[in-house]
Short mmCIF file of C-alpha atoms in Angstrom, two decimals:
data_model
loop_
_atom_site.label_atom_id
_atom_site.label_comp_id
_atom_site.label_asym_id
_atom_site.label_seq_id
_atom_site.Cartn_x
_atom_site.Cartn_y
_atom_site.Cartn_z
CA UNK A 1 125.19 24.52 100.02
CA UNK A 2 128.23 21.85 99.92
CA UNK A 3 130.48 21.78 96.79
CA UNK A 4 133.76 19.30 96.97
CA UNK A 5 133.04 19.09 100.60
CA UNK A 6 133.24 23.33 101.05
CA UNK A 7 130.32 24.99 102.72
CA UNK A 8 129.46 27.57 100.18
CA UNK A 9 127.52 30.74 101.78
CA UNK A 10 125.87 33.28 99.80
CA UNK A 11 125.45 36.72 101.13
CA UNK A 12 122.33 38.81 100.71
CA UNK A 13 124.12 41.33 98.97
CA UNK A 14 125.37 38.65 96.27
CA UNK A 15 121.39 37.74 95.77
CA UNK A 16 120.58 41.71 95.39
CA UNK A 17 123.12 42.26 92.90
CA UNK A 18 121.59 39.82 90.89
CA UNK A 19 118.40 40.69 91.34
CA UNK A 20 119.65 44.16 90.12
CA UNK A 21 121.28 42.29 87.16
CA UNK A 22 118.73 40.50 85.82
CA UNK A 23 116.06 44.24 86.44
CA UNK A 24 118.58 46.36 84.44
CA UNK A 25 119.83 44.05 81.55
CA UNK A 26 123.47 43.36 83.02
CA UNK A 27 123.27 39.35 83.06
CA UNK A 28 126.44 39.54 81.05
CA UNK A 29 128.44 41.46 83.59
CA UNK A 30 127.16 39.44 86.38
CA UNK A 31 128.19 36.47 84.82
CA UNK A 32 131.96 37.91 83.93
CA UNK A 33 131.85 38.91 87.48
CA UNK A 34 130.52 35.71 89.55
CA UNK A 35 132.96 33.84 86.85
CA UNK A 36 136.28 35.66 88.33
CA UNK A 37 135.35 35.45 92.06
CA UNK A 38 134.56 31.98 91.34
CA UNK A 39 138.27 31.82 90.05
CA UNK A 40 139.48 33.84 92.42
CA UNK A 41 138.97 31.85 95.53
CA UNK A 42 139.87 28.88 93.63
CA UNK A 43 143.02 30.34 94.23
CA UNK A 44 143.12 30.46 97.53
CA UNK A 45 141.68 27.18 98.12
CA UNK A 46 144.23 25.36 96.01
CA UNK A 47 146.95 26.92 97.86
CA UNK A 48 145.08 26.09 101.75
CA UNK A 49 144.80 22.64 100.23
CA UNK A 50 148.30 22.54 99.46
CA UNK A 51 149.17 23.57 102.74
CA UNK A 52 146.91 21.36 104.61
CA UNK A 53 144.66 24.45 105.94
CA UNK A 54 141.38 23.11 107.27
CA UNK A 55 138.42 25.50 104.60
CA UNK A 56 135.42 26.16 107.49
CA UNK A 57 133.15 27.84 104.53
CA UNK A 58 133.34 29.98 101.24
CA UNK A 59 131.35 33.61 101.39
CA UNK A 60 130.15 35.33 98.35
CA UNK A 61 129.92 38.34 98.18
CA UNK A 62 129.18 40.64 95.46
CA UNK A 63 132.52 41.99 93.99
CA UNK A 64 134.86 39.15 95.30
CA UNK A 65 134.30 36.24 97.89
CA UNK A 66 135.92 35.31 100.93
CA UNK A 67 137.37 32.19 102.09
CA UNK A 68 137.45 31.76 105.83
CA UNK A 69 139.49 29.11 107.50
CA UNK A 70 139.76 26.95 110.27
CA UNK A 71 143.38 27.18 111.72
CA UNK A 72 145.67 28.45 114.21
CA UNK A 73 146.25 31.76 114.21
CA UNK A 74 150.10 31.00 114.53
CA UNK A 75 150.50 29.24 111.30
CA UNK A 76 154.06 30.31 109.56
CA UNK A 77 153.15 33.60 107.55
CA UNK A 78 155.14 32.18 105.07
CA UNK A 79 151.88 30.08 104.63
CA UNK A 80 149.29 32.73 104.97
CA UNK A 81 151.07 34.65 102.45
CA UNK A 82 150.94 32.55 99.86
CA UNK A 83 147.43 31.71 100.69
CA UNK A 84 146.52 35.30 100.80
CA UNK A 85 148.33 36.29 97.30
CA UNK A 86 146.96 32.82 95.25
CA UNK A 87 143.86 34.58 94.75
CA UNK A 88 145.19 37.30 93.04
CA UNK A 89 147.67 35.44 91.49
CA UNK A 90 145.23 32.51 89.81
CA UNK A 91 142.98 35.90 89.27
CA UNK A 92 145.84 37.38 86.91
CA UNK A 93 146.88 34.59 85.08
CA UNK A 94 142.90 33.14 84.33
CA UNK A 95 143.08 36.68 82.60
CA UNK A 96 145.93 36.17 80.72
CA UNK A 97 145.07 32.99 79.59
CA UNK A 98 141.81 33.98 78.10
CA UNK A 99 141.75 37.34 76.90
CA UNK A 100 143.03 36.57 73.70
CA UNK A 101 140.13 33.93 73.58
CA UNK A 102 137.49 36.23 75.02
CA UNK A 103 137.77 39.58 73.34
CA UNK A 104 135.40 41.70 75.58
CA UNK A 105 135.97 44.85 77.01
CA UNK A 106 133.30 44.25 79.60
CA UNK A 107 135.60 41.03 80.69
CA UNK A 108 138.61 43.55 80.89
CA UNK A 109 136.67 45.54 82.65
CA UNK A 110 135.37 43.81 85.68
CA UNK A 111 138.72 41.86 86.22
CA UNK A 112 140.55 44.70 86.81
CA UNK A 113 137.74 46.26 89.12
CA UNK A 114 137.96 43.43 90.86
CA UNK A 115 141.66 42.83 91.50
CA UNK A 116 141.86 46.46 92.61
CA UNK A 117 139.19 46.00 94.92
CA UNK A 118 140.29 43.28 96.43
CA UNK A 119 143.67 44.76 97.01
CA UNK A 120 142.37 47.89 98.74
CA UNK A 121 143.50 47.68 102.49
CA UNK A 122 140.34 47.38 104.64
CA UNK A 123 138.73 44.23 106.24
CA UNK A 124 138.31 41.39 105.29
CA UNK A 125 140.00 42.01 101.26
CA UNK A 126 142.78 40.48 100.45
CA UNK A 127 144.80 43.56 100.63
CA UNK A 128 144.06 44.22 104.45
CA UNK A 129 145.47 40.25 105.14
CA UNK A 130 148.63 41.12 102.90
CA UNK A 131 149.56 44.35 104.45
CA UNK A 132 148.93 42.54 107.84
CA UNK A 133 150.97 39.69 107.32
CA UNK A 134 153.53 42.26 105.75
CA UNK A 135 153.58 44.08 109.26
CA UNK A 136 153.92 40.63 111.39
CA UNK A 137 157.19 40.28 109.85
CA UNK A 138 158.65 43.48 111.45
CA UNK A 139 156.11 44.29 114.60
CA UNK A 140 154.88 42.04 117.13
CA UNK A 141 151.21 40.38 116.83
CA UNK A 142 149.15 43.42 118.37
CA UNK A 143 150.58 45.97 117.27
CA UNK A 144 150.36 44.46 113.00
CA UNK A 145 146.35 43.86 114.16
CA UNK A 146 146.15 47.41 115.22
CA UNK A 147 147.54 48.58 112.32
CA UNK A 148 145.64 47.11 109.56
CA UNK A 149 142.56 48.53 111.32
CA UNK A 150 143.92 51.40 111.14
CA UNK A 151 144.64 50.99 107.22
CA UNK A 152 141.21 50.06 106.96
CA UNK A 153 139.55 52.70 108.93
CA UNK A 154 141.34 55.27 106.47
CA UNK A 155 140.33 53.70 103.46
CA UNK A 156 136.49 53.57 104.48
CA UNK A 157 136.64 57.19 104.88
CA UNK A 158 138.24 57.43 101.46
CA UNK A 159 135.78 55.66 100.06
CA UNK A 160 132.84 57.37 101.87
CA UNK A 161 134.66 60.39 100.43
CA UNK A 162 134.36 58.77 96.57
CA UNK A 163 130.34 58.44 97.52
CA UNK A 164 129.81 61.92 98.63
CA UNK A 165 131.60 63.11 94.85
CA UNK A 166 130.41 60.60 92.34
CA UNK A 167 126.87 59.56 90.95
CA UNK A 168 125.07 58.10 93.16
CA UNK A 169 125.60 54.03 92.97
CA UNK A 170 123.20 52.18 95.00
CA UNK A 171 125.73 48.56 94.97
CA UNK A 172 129.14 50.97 95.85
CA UNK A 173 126.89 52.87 99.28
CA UNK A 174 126.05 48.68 100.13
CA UNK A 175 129.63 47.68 99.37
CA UNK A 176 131.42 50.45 101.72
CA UNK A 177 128.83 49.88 104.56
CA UNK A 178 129.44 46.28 104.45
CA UNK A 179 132.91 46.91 104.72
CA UNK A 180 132.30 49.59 107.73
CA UNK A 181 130.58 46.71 109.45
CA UNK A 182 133.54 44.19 109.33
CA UNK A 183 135.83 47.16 110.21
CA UNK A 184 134.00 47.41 113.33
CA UNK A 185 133.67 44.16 113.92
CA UNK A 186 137.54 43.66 113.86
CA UNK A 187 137.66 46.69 116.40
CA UNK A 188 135.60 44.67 118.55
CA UNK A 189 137.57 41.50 118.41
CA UNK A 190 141.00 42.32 118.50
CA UNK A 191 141.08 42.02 122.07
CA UNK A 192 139.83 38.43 121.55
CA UNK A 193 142.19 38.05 118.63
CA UNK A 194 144.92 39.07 120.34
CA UNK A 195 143.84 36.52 123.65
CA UNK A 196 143.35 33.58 121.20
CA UNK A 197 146.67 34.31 119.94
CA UNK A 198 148.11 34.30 123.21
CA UNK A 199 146.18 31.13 124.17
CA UNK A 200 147.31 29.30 121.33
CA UNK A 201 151.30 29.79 122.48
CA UNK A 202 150.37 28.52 125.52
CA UNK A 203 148.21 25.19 124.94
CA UNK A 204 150.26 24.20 122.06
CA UNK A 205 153.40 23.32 121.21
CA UNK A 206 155.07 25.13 118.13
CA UNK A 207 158.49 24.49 117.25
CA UNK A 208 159.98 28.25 115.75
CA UNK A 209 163.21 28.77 114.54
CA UNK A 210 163.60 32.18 115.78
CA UNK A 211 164.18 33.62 119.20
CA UNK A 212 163.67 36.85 120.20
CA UNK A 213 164.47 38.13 123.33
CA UNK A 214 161.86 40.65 124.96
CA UNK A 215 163.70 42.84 128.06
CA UNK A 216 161.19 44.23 130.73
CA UNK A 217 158.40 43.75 127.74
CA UNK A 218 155.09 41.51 127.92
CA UNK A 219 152.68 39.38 126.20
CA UNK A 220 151.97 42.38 123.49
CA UNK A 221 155.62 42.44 121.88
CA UNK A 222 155.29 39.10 120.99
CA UNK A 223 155.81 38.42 117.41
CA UNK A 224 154.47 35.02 115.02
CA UNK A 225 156.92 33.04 113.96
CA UNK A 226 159.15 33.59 116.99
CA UNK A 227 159.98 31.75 120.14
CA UNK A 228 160.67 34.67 122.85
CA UNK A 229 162.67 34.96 126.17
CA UNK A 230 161.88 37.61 128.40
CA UNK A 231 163.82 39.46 130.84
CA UNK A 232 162.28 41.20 133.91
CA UNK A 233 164.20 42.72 136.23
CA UNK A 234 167.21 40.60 135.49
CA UNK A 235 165.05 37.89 135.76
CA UNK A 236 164.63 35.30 132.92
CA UNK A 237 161.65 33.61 131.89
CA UNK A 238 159.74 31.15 129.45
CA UNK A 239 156.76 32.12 127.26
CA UNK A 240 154.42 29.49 129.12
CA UNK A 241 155.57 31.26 132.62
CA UNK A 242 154.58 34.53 131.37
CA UNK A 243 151.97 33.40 129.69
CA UNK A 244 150.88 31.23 132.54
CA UNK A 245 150.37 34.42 134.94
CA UNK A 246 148.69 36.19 132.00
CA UNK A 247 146.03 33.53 131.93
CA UNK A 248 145.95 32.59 135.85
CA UNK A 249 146.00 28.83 135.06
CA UNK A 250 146.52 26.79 138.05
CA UNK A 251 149.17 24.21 136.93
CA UNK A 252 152.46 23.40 136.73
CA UNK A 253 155.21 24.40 134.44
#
């Protein structure tokens, strides 16, 4: 399905929790629900578009959506940041805006559910992307990955915890085990995230303000939004040299 030129994808889990909506008498919740994801990524695709990020397709999902992109991975994180908080943000002030107009605690209800949830720190929420792009600002590229997996591996198991101690909720087990599966899946690609990363510096030419100098490091301290020099064994070299040997490629630099 194509809306405004957006591929819009709707997950299994979306059509069970309506099914489950529509069996049990909770079509108003589902629509207070689909009606603040549906704001939600509105958010984020306003700001992409603002920023002239290329939209590959929108997910939904059932408590929020997800809005996946077709771009370098060494866009400024000045970018991805505000990308990654407009969703929130247009979340919040849709709120504002009408709960004086729509006086319903269920509304009140699910919209802070949902902001929460999508703030939690585990793949592929918004609050895993913030608290990455938080950690690229201070620690190089591999070692910010690494670490929101390992934010995210620690809140699954928190959450697992919350499903061994409260009543049983059929939607919450298929929420956390979707969630298990991206984590997994990012543990599986962050080798290939890290390469495409890599291969990106190499093939393309970004202009950085910042320099960084790396002494007797390689390819894993480098950091977005920096140009780096490295230094081994007092001799001096360009990222495409060492990048060059990383990837074997037979050409000249």
């Amino acid at each position: 399905m194509r809306f405004f030129k957006i591929s819009i994808e709707i997950h299994p889990l979306f059509y069970l929790f309506m099914i489950l909506s529509v069996m049990t008498g909770y079509l108003k919740d589902f629509f207070f629900i689909t009606l603040l994801i549906t704001v939600h990524e509105c958010g984020h695709i306003g700001m992409a578009l603002f920023y002239h990020w290329k939209i590959e397709r929108v997910k939904l999902l059932p408590l929020g959506g997800l809005t996946i992109f077709k771009e370098d991975i060494n866009r400024p994180l000045k970018e991805e940041l505000m990308i990654a908080l407009a969703g929130p943000g247009m979340q919040l002030m849709f709120y504002l805006f009408f709960s004086n107009i729509v006086i319903d605690p269920v509304f009140r209800h699910y919209h802070i559910l949902m902001l929460l949830f999508n703030l939690l720190p585990v793949v592929p929420l918004d609050g895993s992307k913030i608290a990455n792009i938080l950690m690229n600002y201070h620690y190089p590229f591999l070692k910010s990955y690494r670490g929101m997996i390992g934010l995210s591996v620690i809140t699954i198991i928190l959450l697992m915890g919350m499903i061994w101690y409260l009543p049983f909720n059929m939607m919450f087990v298929l929420i956390v085990v979707f969630l298990g599966i991206e984590v997994f899946r990012s543990i599986q690609r962050q080798h290939y995230i890290f390469n495409r990363f890599l291969l990106e510096r190499y093939q393309k030419r970004y202009f950085f303000h910042k320099r960084r100098v790396v002494r007797n490091g390689f390819e894993r301290e480098m950091k977005r939004d920096y140009y780096h020099i490295f230094y081994q064994r007092e001799n001096c070299y360009s990222e495409r040299q060492i990048l060059a040997k990383r990837f074997d490629f037979p050409r000249k630099l």
